[in-house]
Coordinates of C-alpha atoms in Angstrom, one line a residue:
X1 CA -43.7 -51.8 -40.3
X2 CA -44.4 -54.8 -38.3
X3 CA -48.0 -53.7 -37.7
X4 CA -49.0 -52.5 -41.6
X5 CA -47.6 -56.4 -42.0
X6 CA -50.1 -57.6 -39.4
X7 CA -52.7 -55.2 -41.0
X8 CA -51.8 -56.7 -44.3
X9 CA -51.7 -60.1 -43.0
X10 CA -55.4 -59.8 -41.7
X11 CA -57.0 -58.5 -44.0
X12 CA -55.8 -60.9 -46.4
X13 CA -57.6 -63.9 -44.6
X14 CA -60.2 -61.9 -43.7
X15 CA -61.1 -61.3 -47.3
X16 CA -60.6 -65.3 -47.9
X17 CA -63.9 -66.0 -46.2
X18 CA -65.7 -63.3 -49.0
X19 CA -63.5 -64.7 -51.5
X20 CA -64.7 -68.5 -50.8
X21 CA -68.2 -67.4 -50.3
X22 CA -68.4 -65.7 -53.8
X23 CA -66.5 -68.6 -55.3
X24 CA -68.5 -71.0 -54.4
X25 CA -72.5 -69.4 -53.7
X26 CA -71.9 -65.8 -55.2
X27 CA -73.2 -62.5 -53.7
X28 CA -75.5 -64.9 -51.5
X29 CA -72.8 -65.4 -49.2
X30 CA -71.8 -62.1 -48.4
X31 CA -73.5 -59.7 -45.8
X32 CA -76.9 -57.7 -47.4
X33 CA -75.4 -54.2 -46.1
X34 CA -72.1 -54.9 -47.5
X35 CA -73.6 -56.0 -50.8
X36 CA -76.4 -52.9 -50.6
X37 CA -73.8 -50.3 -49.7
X38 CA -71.3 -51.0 -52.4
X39 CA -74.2 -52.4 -55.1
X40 CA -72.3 -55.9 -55.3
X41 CA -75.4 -57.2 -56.9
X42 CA -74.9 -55.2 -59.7
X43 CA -71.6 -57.1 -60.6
X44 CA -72.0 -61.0 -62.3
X45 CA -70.4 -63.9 -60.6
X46 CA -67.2 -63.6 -63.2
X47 CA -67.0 -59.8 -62.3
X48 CA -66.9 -60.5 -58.6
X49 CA -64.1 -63.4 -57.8
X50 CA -61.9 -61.7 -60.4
X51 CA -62.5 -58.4 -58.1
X52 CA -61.8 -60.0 -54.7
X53 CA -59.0 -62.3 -56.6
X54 CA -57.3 -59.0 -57.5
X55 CA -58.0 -57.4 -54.1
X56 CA -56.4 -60.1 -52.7
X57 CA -53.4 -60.5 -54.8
X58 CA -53.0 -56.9 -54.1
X59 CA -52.6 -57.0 -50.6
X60 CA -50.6 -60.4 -50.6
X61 CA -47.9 -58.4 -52.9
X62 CA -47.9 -55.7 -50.6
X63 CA -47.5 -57.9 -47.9
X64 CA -44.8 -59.9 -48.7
X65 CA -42.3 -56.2 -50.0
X66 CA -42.8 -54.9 -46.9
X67 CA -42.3 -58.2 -45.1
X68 CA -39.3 -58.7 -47.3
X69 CA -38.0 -55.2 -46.0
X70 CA -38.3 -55.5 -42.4
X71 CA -36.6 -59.0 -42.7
X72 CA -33.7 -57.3 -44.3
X73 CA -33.6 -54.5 -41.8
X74 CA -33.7 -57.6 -39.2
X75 CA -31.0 -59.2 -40.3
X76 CA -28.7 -56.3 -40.7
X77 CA -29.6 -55.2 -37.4
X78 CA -28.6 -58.7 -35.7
X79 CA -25.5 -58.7 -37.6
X80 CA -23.9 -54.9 -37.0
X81 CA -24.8 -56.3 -32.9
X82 CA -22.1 -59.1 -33.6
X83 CA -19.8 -56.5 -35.1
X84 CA -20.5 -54.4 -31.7
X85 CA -20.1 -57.1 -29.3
X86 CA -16.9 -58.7 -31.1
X87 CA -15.4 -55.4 -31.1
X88 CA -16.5 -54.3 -27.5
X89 CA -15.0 -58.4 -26.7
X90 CA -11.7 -57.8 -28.1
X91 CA -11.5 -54.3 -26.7
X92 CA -12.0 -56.3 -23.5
X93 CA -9.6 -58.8 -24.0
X94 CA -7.1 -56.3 -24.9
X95 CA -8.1 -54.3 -22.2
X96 CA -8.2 -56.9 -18.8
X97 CA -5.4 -56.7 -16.2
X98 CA -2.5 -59.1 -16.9
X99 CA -3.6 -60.8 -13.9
X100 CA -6.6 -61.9 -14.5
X101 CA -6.0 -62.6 -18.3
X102 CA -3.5 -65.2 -17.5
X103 CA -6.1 -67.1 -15.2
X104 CA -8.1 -68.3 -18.4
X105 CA -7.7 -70.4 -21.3
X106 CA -7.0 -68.7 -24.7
X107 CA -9.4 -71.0 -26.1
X108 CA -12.3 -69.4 -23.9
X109 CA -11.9 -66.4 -25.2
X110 CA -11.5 -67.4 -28.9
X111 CA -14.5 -69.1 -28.2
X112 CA -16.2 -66.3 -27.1
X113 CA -15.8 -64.1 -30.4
X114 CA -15.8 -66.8 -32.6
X115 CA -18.9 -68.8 -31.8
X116 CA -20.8 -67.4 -28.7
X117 CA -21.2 -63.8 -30.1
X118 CA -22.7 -65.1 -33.9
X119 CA -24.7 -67.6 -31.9
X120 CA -26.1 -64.5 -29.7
X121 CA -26.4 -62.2 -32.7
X122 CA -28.5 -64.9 -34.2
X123 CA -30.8 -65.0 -31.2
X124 CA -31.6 -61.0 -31.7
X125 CA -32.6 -61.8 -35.3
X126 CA -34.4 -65.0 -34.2
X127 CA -36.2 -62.7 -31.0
X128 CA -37.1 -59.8 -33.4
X129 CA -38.8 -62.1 -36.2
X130 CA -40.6 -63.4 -33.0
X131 CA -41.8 -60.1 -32.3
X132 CA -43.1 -59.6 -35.6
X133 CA -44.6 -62.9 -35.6
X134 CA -46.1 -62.0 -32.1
X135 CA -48.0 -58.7 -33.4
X136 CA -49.3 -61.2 -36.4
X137 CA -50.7 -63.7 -34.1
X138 CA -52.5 -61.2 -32.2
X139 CA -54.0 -59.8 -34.5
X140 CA -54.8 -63.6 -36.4
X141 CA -56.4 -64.7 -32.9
X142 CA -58.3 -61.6 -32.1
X143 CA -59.9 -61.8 -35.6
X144 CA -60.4 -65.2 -35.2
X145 CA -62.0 -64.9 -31.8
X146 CA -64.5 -62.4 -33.1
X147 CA -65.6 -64.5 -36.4
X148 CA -66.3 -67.5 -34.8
X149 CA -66.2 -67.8 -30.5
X150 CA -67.1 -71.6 -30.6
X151 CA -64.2 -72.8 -32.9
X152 CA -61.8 -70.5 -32.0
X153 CA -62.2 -71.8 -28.2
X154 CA -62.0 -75.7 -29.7
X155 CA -58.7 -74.3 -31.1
X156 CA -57.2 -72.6 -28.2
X157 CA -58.1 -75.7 -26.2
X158 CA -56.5 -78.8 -28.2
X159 CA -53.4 -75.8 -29.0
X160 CA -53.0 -75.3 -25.3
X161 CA -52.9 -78.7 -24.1
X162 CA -50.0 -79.9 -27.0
X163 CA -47.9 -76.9 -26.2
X164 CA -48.1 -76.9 -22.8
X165 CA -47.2 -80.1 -22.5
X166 CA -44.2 -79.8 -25.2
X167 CA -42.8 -76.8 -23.6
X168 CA -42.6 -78.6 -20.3
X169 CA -40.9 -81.7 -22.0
X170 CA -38.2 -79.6 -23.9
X171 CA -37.6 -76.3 -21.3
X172 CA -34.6 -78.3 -19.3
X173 CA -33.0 -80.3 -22.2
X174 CA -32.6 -76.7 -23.9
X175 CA -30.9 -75.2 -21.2
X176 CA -28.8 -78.0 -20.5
X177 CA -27.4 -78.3 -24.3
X178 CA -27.0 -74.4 -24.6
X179 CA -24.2 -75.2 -21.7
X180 CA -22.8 -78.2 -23.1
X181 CA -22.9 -77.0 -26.7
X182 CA -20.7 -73.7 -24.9
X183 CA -18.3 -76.2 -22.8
X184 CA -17.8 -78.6 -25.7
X185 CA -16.9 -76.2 -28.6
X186 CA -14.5 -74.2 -26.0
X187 CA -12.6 -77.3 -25.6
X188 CA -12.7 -78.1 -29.7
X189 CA -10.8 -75.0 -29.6
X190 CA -8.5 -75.7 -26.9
X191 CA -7.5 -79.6 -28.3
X192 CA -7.1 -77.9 -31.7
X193 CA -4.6 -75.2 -31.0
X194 CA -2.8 -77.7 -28.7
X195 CA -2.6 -80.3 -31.7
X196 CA -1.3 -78.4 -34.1
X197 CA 1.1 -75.8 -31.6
X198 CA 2.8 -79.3 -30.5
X199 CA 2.4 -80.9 -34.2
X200 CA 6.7 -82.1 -33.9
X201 CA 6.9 -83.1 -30.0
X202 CA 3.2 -85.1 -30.4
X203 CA 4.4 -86.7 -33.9
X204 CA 7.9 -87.8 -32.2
X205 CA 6.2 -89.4 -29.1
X206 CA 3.2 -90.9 -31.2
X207 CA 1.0 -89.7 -29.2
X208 CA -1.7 -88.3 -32.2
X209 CA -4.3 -90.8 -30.9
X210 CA -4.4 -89.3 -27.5
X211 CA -5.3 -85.4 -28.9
X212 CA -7.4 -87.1 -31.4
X213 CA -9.7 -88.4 -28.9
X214 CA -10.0 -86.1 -26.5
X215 CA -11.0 -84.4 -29.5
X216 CA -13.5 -86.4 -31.4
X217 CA -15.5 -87.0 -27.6
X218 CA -16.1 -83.0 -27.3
X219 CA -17.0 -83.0 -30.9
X220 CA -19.9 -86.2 -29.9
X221 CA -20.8 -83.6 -27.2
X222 CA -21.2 -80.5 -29.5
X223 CA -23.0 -82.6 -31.7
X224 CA -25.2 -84.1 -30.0
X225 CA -26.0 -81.1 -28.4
X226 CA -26.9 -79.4 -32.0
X227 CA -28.7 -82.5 -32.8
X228 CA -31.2 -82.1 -30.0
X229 CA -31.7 -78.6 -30.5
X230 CA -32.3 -78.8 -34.2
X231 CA -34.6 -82.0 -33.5
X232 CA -36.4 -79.9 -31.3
X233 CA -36.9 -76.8 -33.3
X234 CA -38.1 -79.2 -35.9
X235 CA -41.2 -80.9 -33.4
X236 CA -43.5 -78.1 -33.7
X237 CA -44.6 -78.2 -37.4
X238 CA -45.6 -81.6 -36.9
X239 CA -47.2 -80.9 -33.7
X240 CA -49.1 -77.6 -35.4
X241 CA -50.0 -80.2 -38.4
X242 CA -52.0 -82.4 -35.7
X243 CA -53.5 -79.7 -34.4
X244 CA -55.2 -78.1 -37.4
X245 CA -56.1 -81.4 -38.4
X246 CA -57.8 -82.9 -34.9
X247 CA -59.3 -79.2 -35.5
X248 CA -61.0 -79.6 -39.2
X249 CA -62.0 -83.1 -37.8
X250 CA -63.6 -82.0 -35.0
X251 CA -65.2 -78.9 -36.4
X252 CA -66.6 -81.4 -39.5
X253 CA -67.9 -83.8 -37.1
X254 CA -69.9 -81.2 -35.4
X255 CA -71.2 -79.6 -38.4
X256 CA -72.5 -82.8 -39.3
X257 CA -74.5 -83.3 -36.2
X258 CA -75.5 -79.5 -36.1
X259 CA -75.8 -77.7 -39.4
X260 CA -78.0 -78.7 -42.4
X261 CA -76.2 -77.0 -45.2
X262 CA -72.8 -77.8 -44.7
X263 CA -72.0 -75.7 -47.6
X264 CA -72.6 -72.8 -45.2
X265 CA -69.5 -73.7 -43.0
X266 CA -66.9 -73.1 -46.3
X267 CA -66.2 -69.5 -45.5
X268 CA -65.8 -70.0 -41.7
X269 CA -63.5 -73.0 -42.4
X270 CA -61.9 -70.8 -45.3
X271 CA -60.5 -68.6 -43.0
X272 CA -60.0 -70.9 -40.2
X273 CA -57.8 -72.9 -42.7
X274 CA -56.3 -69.5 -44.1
X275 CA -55.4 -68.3 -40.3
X276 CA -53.8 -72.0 -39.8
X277 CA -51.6 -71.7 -43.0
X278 CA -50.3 -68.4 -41.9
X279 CA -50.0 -69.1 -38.0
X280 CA -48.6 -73.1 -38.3
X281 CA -45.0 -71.1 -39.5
X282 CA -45.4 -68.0 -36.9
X283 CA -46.0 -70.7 -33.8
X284 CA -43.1 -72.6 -35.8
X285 CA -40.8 -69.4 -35.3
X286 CA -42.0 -68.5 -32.1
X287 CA -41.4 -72.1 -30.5
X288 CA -37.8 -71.9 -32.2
X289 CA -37.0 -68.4 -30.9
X290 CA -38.6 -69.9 -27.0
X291 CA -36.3 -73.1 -27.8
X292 CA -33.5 -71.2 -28.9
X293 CA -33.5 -68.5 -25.8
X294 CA -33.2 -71.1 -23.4
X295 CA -30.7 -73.2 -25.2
X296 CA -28.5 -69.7 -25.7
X297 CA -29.2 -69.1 -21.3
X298 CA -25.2 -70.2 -20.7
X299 CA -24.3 -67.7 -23.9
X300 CA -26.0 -64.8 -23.0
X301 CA -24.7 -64.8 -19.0
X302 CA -20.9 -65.9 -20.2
X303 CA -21.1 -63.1 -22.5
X304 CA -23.1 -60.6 -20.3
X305 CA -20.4 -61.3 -17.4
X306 CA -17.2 -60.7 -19.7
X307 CA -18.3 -57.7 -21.3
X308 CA -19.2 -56.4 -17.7
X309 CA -15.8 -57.3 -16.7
X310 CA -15.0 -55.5 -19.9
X311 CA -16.4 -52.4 -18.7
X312 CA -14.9 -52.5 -15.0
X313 CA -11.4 -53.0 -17.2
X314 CA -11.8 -50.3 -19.2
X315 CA -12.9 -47.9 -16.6
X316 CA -9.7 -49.4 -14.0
X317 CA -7.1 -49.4 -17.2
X318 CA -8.4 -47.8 -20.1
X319 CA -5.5 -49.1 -21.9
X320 CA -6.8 -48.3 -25.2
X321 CA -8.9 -45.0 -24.4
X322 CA -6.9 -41.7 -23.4
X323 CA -4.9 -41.6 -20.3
X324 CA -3.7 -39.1 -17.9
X325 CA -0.2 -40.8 -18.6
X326 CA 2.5 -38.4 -18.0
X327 CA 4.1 -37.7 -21.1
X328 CA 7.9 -38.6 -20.5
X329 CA 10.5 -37.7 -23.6
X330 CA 13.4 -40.1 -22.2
X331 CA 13.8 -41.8 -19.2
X332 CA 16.5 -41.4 -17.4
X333 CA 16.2 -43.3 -14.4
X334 CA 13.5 -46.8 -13.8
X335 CA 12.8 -47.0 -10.2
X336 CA 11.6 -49.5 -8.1
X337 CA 10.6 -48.4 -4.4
X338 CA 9.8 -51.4 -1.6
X339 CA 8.0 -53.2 -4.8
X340 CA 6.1 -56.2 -3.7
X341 CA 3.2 -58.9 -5.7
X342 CA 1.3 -61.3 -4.4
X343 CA -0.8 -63.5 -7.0
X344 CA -4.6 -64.0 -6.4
X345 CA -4.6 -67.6 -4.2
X346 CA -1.7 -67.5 -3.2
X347 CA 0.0 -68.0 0.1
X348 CA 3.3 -65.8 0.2
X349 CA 4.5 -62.9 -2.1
X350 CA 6.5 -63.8 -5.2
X351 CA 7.9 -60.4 -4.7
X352 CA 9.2 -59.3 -1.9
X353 CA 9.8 -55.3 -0.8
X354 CA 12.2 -55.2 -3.7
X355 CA 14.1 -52.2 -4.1
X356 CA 15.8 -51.3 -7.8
X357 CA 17.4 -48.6 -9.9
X358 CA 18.0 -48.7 -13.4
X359 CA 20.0 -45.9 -15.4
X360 CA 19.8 -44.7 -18.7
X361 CA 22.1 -46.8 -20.8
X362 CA 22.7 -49.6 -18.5
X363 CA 22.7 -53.3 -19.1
X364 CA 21.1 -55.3 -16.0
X365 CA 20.8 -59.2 -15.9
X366 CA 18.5 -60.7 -13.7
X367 CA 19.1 -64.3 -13.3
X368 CA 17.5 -67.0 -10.9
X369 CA 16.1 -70.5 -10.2
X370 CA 12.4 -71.5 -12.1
X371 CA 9.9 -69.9 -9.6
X372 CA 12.1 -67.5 -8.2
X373 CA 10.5 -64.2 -9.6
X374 CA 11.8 -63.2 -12.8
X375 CA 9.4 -62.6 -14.9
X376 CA 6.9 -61.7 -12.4
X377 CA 9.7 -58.8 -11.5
X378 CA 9.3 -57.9 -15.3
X379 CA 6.1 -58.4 -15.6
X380 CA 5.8 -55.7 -12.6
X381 CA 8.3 -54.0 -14.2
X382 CA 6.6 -53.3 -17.1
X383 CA 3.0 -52.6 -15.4
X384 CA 1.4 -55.5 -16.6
X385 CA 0.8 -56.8 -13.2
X386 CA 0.1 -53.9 -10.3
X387 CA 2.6 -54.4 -7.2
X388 CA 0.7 -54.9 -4.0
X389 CA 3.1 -52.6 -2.5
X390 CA 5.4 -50.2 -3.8
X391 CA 6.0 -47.8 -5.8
X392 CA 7.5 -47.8 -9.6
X393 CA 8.8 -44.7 -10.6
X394 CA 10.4 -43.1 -14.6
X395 CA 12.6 -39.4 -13.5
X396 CA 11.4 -39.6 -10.5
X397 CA 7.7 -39.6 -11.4
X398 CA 5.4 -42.0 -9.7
X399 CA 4.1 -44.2 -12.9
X400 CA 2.5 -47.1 -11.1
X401 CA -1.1 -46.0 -12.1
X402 CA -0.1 -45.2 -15.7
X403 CA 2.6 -47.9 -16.9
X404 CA 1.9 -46.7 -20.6
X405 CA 4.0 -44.0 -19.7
X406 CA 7.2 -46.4 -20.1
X407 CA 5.8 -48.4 -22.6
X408 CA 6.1 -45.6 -24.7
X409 CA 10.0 -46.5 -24.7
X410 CA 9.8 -49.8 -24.3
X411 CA 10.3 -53.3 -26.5
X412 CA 9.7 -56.5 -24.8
X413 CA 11.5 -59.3 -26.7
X414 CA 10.3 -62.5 -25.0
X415 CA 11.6 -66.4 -25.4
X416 CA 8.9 -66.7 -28.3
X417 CA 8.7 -63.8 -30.3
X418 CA 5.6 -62.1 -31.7
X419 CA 5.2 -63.2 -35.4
X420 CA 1.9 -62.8 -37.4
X421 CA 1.3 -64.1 -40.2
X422 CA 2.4 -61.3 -42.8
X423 CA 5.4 -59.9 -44.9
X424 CA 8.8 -58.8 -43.2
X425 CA 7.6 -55.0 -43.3
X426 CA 4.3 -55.7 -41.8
X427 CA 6.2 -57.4 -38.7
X428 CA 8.7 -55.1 -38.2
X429 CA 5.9 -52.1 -38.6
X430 CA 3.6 -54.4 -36.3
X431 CA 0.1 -52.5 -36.4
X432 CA 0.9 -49.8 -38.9
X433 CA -1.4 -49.8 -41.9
X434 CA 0.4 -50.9 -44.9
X435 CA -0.1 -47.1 -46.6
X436 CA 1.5 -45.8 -43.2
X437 CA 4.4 -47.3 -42.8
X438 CA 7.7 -45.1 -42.9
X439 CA 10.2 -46.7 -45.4
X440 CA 13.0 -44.6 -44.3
X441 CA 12.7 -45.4 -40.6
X442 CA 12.5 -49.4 -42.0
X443 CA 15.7 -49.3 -43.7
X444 CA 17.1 -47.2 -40.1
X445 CA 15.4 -50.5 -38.1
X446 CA 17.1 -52.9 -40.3
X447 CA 20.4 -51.6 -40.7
X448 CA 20.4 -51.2 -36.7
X449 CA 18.9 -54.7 -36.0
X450 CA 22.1 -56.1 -38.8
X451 CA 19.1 -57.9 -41.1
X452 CA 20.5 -56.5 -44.0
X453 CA 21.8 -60.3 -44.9
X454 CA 18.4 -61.4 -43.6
X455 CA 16.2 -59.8 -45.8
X456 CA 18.7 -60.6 -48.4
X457 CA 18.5 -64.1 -48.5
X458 CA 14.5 -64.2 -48.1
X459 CA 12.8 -65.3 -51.8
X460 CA 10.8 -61.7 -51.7
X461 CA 12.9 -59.7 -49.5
X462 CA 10.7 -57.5 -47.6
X463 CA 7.7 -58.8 -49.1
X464 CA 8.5 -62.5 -47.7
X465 CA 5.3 -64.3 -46.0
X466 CA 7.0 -65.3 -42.6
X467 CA 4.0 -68.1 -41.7
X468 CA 2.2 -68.3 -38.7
X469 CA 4.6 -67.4 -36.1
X470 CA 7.2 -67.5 -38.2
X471 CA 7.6 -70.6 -39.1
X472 CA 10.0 -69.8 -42.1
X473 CA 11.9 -68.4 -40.1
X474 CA 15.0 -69.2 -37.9
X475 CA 15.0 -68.6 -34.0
X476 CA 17.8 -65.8 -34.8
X477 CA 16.3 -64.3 -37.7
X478 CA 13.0 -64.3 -35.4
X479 CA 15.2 -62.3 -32.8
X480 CA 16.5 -59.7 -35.1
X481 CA 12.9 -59.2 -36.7
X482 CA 12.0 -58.1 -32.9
X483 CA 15.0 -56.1 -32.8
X484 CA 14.3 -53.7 -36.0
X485 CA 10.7 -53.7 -34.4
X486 CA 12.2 -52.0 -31.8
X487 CA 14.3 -49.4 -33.4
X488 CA 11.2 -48.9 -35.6
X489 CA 9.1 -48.0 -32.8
X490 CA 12.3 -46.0 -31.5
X491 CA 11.9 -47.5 -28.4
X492 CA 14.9 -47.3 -26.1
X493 CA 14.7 -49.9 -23.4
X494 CA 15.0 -53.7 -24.3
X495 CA 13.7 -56.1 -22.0
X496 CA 14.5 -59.4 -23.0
X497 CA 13.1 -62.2 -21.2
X498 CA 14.8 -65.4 -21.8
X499 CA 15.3 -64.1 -25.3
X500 CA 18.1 -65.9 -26.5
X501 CA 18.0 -69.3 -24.2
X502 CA 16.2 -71.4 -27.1
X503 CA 18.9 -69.9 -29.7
X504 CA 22.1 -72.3 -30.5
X505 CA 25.8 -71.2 -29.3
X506 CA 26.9 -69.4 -32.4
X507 CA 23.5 -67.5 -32.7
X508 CA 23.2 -66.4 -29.4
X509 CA 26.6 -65.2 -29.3
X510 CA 26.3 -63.1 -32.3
X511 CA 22.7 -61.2 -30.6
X512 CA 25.1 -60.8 -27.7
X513 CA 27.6 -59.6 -29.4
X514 CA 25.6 -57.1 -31.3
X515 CA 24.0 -56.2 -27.6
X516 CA 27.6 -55.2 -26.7
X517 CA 27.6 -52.9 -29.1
X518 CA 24.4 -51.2 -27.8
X519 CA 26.2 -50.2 -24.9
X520 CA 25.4 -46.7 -23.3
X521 CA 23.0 -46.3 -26.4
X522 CA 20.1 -47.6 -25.2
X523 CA 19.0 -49.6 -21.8
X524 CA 18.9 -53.2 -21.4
X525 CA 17.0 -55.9 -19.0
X526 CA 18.1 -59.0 -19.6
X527 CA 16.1 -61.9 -17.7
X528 CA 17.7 -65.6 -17.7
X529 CA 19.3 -68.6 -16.0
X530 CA 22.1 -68.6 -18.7
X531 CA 25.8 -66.7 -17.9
X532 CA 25.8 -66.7 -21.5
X533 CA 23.6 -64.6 -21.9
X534 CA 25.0 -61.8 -19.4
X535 CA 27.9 -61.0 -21.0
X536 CA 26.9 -58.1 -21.9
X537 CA 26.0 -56.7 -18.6
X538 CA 27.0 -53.8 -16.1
X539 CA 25.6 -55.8 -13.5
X540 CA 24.0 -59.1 -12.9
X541 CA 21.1 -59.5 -10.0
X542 CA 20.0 -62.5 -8.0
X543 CA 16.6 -62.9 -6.9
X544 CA 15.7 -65.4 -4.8
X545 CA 12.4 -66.2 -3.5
X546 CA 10.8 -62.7 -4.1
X547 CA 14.3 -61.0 -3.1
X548 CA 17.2 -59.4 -5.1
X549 CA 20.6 -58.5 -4.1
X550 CA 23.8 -58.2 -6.3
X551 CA 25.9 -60.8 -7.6

């Protein structure tokens, strides 16, 4: 398609120079064969311009449907690759070790899908139009090149020396706004989320202005980076206008000198003038896509390196692909076997060759100072961080290279719990489509989580928007929401990680009460500083400094 365009393209400025010729001096001006072989002088001067007019709005219609097509098919094309890469990014995301997840910003990687991938969609369309444009300009300069040698060298000359000279001005200041443009919006991200996530603490302390600016001076960064971009996609047309028009000058000035009938130069110029129409937006496009390649450098290697790293995740914990987990129908015993983690940098292990048993049914508490390992130990634990030493074990069965084999029985109730922003049903069946979810195992996850008066007491019941993260909610109706989610899922092992430490006395003592109840029925890992909190517990472990004993 891109080359019948080009064909098309061609041949309508060649036929300008005929056209202009007839216009203006008849048959005269066209070549004897071509008038003798198609008996041209048969035809009056009306007869021919309406031919060649008709000829020529022929192939311009031609032209432009097919060039309307292959734009479409462009455009689709560069947007199904931001579909693919925002899928393949997320898939990473989900995908990366636990480790290294934690070692970023969230705001990098909402960066990342949000901006970075349309912006390098944008460059495929932007780099396909180019080479389209390229095949046109070919074919534009070789025709030009063979119709007249002498002007078409005057051309190249004056064309070469401003673009040369324009690229070598810009090249640097692209580059260097692509990065800032990519650092700047990043930390838009990161100032919003932290404005509006600490909206009640920042409003208390008055300290609005301070978020505001740090805001407002990334957003003069990302702007002026935009600025200079646009500015300089914008400089060629003007430097493509002073081109064609030190070229007519020059070109007239000549003729004057060296050519008696200037009437004799309107074809040539014709199609000179034709070619410069069509090429002043194709060198326009081109300069844009060369502008916009370099300016797009930092996207194109920050996303080339994560979904690399996406790949080497997905092939070291294809979390989301098909496993060789071991398929475990109840677990019996949780084993931990000289279990030690070390995080990247650091100097000593935050666990230390920690040895643990956990039976079906029991209640453990885990308590210690801040720092001392908890929540790494869970976060082992669960398998979202890989012990450097050690072994985890579910009946028996070595599960350290396939964690989803517990997770398949396990709910992790953290100090914040997971709310989105959706009805009561679509948070207690968390991921289920809404056609899918299983009504009767709802009302069994509700009755079991005691949200009966909950759900009661919500405007729409079931059907109650809950806000971004809950926000309509209280911290104990939050905690019984994660709860039924749990008995949903039928998962039999609670770990609950400071769950109830941000929870009033009255509230917490009614989820610990209700806990009690769970006894023997289903397994529970508490993690917390609070005595509280272990009430419910078989037994209560110290760990201290990467160790663990009983207390």
């Amino acid at each position: 398609f891109f080359i019948l365009v080009s064909t098309l393209d061609l041949l309508g400025i060649g036929i300008i120079g005929p056209f202009l010729g007839v216009v203006f001096g008849g048959a005269d001006n066209l070549p004897h064969n071509i008038v003798a072989a198609l008996n041209l002088a048969d035809y009056s001067h009306t007869e021919l311009v309406t031919m060649l007019a008709a000829i020529l709005i022929f192939i311009y219609t031609i032209k432009s449907i097919f060039g309307a097509l292959i734009m479409r098919s462009v455009i689709t094309f560069s947007q199904n690759q931001q579909v693919h890469h925002r899928q393949k990014l997320i898939t990473s995301y989900q995908n990366m070790p636990y480790s290294k997840m934690i070692q970023r910003n969230s705001s990098d990687y909402v960066n990342a899908i949000q901006l970075m991938v349309p912006n390098y969609a944008n460059l495929v369309m932007f780099f396909l139009q180019a080479v389209g444009d390229s095949i046109v300009a070919i074919m534009i300069i070789g025709f030009l090149a063979w119709t007249n040698p002498q002007a078409f060298g005057f051309l190249v000359l004056i064309s070469g020396i401003c673009l040369v000279g324009f690229d070598r001005v810009v090249r640097n200041l692209m580059t260097n706004a692509g990065r800032d443009s990519n650092e700047s919006a990043a930390s838009i991200v990161r100032h919003t989320n932290e404005s509006l996530r600490g909206f009640k603490e920042i409003r208390v302390l008055k300290q609005e202005r301070f978020f505001n600016e740090n805001l407002v001076e990334k957003a003069v960064v990302f702007a002026s980076a935009q600025s200079l971009i646009n500015f300089i996609s914008m400089l060629p047309k003007y430097i493509f206008e002073m081109i064609i028009i030190i070229f007519i000058a020059g070109i007239s000035i000549t003729a004057s000198h060296m050519v008696s009938d200037p009437v004799t130069l309107i074809p040539t110029l014709g199609v000179f003038g034709m070619a410069s129409i069509r090429m002043i937006p194709l060198a326009r496009s081109f300069s844009f896509t060369l502008s916009r390649i370099r300016y797009s450098k930092d996207t194109v290697m920050k996303l080339a390196a994560d979904l690399e790293e996406a790949e080497k995740a997905s092939q070291a914990t294809p979390l989301l692909a098909a496993t060789a987990a071991p398929k475990i129908d109840n677990v019996d015993t949780i084993s931990l076997k000289g279990i030690s983690y070390t995080y990247p940098g650091a100097n000593r292990p935050a666990l230390n060759d920690i040895t643990l048993e956990i039976k079906e049914g029991d209640h453990v508490g885990i308590v210690g100072t801040s720092g001392a390992g908890k929540t790494t130990l869970v976060d082992t634990l669960l398998g979202l961080l890989p012990p450097s030493a050690g072994q985890i074990l579910v009946n028996g069965i070595p599960i350290t290279q396939n964690p989803e084999a517990l997770w398949q029985h396990v709910a992790y109730l953290p100090q914040e719990i997971f709310i989105i922003d959706g009805s009561v049903r679509h948070n207690i069946a968390l991921g289920v489509p809404v056609e899918s979810i299983d009504d009767n195992q709802l009302d069994f996850a509700i009755k079991q989580a005691q949200m009966d008066d909950v759900i009661s007491n919500l405007p729409d019941g079931l059907t109650t928007n809950l806000g971004e993260n809950g926000v309509k909610l209280s911290g104990g109706q939050r905690q019984r929401i994660a709860l039924a989610r749990a008995f949903y899922f039928n998962r039999r092992i609670l770990v609950l990680d400071e769950a109830t430490s941000s929870l009033d006395v009255d509230t917490e003592s009614q989820i610990i009460n209700y806990l009690k109840g769970l006894k023997n029925k289903i397994t529970v890992i508490s993690i917390t500083h609070r005595a509280k909190s272990l009430e419910h517990c078989d037994r209560i472990l110290t760990i201290d400094d990467g160790h663990i004993k009983l207390k």
